[in-house]
Coordinates of C-alpha atoms and ligand atoms in Angstrom, one line a residue:
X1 CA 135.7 49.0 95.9
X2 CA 138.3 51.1 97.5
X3 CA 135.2 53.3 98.7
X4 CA 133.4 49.9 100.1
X5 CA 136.8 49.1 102.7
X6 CA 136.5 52.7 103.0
X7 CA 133.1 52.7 104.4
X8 CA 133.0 49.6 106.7
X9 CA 136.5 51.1 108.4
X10 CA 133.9 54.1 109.5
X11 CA 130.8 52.2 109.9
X12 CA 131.2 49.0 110.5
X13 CA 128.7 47.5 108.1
X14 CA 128.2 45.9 104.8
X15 CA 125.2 44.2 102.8
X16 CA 125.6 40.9 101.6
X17 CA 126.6 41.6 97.9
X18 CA 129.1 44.1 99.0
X19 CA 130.8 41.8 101.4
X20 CA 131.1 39.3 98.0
X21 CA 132.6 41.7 95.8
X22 CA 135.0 42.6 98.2
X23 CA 135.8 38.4 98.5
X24 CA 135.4 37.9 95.0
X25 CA 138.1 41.0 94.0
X26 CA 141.7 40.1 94.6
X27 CA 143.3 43.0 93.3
X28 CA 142.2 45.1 96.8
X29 CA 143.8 42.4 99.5
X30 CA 146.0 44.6 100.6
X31 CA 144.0 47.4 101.3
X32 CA 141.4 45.3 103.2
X33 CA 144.5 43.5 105.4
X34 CA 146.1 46.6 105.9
X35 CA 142.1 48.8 107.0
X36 CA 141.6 45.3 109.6
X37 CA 145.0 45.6 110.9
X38 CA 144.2 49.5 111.1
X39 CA 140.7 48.8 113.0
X40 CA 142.3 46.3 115.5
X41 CA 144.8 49.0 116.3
X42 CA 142.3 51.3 117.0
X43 CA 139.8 49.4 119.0
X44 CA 141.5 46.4 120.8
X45 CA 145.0 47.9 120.7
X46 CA 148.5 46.1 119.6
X47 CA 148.0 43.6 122.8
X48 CA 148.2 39.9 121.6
X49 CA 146.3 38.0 124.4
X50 CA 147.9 34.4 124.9
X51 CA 145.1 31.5 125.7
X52 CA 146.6 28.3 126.6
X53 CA 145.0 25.8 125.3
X54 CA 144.3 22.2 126.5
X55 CA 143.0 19.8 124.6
X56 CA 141.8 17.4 127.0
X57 CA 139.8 14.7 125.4
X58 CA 140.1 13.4 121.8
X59 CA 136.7 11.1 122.4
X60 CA 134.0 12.6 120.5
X61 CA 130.9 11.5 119.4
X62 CA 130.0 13.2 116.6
X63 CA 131.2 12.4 113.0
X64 CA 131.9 15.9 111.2
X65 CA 133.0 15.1 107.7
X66 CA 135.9 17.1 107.8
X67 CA 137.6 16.2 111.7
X68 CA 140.3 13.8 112.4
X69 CA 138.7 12.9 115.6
X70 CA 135.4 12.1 114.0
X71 CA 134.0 8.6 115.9
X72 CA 134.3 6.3 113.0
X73 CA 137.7 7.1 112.5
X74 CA 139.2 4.3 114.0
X75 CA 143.3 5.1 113.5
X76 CA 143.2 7.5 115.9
X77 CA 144.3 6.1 119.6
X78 CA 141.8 7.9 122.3
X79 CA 142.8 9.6 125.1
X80 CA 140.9 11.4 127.9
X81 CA 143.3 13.4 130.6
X82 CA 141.9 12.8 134.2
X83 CA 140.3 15.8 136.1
X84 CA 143.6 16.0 138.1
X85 CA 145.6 16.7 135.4
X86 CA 143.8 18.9 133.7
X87 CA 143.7 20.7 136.6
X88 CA 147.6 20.1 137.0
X89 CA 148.1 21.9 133.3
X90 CA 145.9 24.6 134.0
X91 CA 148.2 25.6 137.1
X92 CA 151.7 25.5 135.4
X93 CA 150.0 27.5 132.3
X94 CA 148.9 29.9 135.3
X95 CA 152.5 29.5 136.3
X96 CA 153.8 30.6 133.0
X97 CA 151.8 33.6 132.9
X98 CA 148.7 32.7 131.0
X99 CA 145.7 34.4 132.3
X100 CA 143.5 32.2 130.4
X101 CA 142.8 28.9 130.2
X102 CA 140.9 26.9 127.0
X103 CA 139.2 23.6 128.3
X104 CA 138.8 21.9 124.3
X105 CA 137.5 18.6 123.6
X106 CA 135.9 16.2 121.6
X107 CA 132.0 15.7 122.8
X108 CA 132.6 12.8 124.9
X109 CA 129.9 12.0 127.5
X110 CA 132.1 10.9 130.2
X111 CA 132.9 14.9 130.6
X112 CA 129.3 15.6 131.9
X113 CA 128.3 19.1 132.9
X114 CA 129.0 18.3 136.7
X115 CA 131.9 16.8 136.0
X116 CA 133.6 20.0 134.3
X117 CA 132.2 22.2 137.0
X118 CA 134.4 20.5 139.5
X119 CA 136.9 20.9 137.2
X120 CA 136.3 24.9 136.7
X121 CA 135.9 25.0 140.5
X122 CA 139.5 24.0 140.7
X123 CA 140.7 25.7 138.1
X124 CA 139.7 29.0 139.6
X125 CA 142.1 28.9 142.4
X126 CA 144.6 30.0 139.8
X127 CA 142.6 33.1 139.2
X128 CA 142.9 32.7 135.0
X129 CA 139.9 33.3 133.1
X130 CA 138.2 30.3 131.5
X131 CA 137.4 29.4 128.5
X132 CA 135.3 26.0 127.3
X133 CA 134.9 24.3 124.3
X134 CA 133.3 21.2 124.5
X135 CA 130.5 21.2 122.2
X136 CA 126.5 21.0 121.9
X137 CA 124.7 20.7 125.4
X138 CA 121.7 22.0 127.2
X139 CA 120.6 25.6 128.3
X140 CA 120.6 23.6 131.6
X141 CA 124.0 22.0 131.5
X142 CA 125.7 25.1 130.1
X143 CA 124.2 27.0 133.1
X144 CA 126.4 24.7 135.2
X145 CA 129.1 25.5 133.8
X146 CA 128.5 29.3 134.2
X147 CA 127.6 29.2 137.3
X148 CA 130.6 26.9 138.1
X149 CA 132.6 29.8 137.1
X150 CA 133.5 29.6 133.6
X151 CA 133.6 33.1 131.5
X152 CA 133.8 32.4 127.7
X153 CA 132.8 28.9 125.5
X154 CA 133.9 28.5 121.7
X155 CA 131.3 27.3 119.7
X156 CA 132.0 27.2 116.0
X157 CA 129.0 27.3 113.5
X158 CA 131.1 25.8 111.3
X159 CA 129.1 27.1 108.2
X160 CA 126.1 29.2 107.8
X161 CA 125.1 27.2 104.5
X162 CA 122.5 24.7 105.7
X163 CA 122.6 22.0 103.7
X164 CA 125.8 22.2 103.4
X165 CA 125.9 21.7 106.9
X166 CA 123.7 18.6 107.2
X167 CA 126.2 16.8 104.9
X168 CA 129.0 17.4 106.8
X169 CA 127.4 16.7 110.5
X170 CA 125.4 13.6 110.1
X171 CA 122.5 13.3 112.3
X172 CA 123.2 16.6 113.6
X173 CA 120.7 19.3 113.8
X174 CA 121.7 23.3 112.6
X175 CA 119.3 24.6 114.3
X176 CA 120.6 23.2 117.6
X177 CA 123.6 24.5 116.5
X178 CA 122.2 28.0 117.0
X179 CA 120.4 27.7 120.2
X180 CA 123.2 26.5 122.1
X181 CA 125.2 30.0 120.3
X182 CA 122.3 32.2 121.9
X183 CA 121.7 29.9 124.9
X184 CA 125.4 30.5 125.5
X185 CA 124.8 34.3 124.9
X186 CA 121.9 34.4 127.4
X187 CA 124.0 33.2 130.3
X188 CA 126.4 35.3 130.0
X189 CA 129.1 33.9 128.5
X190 CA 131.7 35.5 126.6
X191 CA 130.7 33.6 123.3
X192 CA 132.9 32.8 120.3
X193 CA 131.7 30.9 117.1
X194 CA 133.6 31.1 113.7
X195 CA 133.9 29.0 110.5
X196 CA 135.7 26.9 108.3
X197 CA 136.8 28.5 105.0
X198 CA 137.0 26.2 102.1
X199 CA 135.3 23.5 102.8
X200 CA 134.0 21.6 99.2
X201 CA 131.0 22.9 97.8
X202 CA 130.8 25.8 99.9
X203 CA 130.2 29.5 98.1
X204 CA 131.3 32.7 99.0
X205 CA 127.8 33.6 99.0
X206 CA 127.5 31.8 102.6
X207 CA 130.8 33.0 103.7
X208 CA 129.5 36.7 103.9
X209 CA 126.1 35.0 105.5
X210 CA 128.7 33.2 108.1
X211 CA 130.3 37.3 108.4
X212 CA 126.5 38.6 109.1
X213 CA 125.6 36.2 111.4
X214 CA 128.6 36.7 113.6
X215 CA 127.3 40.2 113.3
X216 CA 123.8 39.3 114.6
X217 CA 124.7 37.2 117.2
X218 CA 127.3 39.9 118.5
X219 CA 129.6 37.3 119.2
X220 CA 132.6 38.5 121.2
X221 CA 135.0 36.1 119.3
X222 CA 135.8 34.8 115.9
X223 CA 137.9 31.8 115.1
X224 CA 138.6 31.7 111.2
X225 CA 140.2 28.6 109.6
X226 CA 141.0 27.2 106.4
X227 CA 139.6 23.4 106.0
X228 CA 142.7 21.6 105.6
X229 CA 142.0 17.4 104.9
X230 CA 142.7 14.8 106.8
X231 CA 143.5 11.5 105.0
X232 CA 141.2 9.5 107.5
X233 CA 138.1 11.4 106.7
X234 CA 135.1 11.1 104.3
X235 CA 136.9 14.5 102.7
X236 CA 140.2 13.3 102.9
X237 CA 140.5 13.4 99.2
X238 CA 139.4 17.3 99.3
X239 CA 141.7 20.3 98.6
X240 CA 142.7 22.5 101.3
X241 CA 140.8 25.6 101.6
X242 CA 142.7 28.8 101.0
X243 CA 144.6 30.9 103.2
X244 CA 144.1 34.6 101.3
X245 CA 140.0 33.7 101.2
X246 CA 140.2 32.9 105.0
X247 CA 142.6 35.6 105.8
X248 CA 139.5 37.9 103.8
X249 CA 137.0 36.3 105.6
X250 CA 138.8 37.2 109.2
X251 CA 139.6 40.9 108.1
X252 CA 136.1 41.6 106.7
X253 CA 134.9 40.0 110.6
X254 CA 137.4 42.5 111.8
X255 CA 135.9 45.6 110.0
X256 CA 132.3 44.7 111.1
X257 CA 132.7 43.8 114.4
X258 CA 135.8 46.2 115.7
X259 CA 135.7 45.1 119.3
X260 CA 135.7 41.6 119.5
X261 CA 139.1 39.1 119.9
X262 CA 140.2 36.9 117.0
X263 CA 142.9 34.8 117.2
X264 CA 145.7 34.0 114.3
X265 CA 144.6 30.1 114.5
X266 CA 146.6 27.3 114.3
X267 CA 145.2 26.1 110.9
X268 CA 146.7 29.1 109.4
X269 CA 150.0 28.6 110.8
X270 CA 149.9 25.1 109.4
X271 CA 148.9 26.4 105.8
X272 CA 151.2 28.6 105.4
X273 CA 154.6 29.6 107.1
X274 CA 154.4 32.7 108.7
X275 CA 150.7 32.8 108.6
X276 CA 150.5 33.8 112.3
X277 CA 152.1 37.0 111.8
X278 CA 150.3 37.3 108.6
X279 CA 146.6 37.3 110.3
X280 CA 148.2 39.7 113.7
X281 CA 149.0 42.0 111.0
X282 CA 145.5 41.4 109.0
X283 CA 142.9 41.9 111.8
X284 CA 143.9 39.1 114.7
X285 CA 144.6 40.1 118.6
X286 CA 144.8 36.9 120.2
X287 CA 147.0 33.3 119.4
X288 CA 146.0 30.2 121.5
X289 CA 149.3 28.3 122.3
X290 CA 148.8 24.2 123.0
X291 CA 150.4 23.7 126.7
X292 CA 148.8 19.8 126.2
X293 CA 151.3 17.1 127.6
X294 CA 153.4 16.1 124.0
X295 CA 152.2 13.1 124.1
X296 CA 148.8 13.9 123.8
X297 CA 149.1 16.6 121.9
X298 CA 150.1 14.4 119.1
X299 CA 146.8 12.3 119.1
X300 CA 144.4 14.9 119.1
X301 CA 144.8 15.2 115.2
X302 CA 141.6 17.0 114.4
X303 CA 143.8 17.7 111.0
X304 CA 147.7 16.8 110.1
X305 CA 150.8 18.2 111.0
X306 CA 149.0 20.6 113.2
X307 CA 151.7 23.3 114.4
X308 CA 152.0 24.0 118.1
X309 CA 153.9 27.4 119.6
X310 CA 155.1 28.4 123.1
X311 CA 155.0 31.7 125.5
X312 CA 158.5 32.6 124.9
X313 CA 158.5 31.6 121.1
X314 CA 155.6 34.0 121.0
X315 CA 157.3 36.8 123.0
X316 CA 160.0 36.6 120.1
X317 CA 157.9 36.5 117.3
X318 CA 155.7 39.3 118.2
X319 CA 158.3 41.5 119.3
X320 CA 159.6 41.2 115.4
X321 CA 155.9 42.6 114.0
X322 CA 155.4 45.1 117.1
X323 CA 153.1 43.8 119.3
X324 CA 153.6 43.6 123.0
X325 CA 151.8 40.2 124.9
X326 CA 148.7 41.0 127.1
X327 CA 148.7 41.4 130.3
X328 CA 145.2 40.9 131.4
X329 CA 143.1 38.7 131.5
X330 CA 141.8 39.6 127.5
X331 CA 138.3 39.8 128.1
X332 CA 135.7 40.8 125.5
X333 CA 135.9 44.5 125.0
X334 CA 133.0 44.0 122.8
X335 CA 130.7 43.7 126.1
X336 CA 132.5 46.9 127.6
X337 CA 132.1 49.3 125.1
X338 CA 128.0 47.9 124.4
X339 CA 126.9 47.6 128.3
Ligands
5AD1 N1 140.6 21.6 109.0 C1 140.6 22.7 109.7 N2 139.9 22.9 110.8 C2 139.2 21.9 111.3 N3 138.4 21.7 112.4 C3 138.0 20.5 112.5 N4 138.5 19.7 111.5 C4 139.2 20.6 110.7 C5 140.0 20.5 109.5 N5 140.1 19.3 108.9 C6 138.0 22.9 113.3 C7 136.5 23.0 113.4 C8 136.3 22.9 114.9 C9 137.7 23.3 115.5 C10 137.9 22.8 116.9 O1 138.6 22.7 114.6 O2 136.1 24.3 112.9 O3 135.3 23.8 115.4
SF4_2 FE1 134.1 16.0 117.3 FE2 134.7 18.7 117.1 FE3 135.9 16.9 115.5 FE4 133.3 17.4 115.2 S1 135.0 18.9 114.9 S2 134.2 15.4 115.2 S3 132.6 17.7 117.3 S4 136.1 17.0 117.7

């Protein structure tokens, strides 16, 4: 086994069933945390990019089995920031020194295509990279927002497992799914898609599927996340899925794709204290801090008790394990080094 982590520190690569023994055997944790930290010194460096995130809109239209926001939940009081203000946000996070912005919302119609590109037209004044993620659309439609200016969309596949992924996204389509990922990929964007670890019924037979397809897609970032429930949802009686699997997950993602930026997400923070640090030390490069108005921030429950961090917070923290902040922009490296 030790020969396995071994092997994909060098080459980067590992079959199926090897990438399940490694999730299946406990005993080598910290020698596959400890080769992911290695490989993210080596090929991204001890830079933790900062993305500000704002979360815009909690209107969506879908109704994914395991989301908060989800359209039948009806506890949840809607929101939708105006164009101004999200423009507004984006400048003071520009202010504060982020040199990226993260557009997020729900898929809600009302934030068409043209719409967001006179957002991202505005946006660019402040000269920070931009990120989207704002769902399913059309080649078309995401070309407007490319051409508008935007540099990188998130995209989750959310799981690999197909039927699995029908039950969880009603009247949904995985194959769409995928096109938008390599639509995305065809325009040019810096692409990010990622999973959900632990969702119910799901095997960690698909998790190493989820690993190889981030692998052939080449994505340029991975956001890894335990499922944790929310009462209001079809899965709200579901347990939470487990930090040390997704932790795996995110360091095997590491070893296979060396160049590409993965943030410490927010739902491991929640899980478990410390869990930040513990993924910038197992493989992560980059942490997303919420600079959403407070009161917002507190309705766009896409699970509970979500945890929320600032820039100087951050500097702190990551002073303690090493690491310095970015300062660039963050882009892909993964497109560098391959071009
Ligand atoms: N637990 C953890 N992550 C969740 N997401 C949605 N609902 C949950 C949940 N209950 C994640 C999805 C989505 C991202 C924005 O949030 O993976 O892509
Ligand atoms: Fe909507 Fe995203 Fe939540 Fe699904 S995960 S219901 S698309 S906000």
């Amino acid at each position: 086994m030790e020969n396995l982590i071994e092997k994909a520190k060098q080459n980067h690569s590992l079959t199926k069933v090897e990438l399940v023994e490694i999730l299946t055997d406990d005993t080598i944790n910290d020698q596959l945390f400890k080769a992911a930290d290695e490989v993210r010194a080596k090929y991204v460096g001890d830079e933790v990019h900062l993305r500000a995130l704002i979360e815009f809109s909690n209107i969506c239209k879908r109704n994914c089995f395991y989301c908060g926001l989800r359209s039948e939940n009806k506890n949840v009081e809607r929101y939708r920031l105006s164009p101004e203000q999200i423009v507004e946000t984006a400048g003071m996070a520009a202010q504060r020194g982020y040199k990226t912005v993260v557009l997020q919302g729900g898929e809600d119609s009302y934030f068409s295509a043209e719409k967001l590109a006179e957002i991202i037209k505005q946006i660019k004044q402040f000269d920070t990279a931009i990120t989207l993620s704002t769902g399913e659309m059309t080649f078309e439609e995401y070309k407007i927002l490319k051409s508008a200016g935007a540099d990188r969309f998130l995209l989750r596949i959310e799981t690999t497992d197909e039927k699995l992924y029908k039950k969880l996204h009603p009247a949904a389509s995985f194959e769409n799914r995928k096109r938008c990922l390599y639509d995305l990929k065809k325009l040019g964007f810096e692409t990010g898609t990622g999973c959900l670890v632990g969702l119910p019924e799901q095997t960690v037979e698909s998790l190493a599927d989820d690993i190889l397809f981030f692998k052939e897609l080449n994505a340029d970032m991975i956001g890894i996340g335990p499922f944790i429930p929310h009462k209001d949802t079809p899965l709200g009686n579901a347990s939470a899925g487990s930090f040390t699997l997704a932790l795996k997950v995110m360091a095997l993602t590491r070893l296979l794709l060396p160049y590409i930026n993965i943030p410490a997400t927010t739902a491991m923070e929640t899980l478990v204290k410390n869990g930040r640090n513990i993924a910038l030390q197992s493989g992560a490069n980059v942490v997303m801090p919420n600079v959403t108005a407070m009161e917002f921030r507190k309705k766009y429950e896409i699970y509970p008790d979500k945890i929320s961090v600032d820039y100087s917070e951050m500097e702190k923290s990551l002073t303690q394990i090493g690491r310095i902040i970015g300062q660039d922009r963050g882009d892909s490296k993964n497109r560098r080094e391959k071009c």
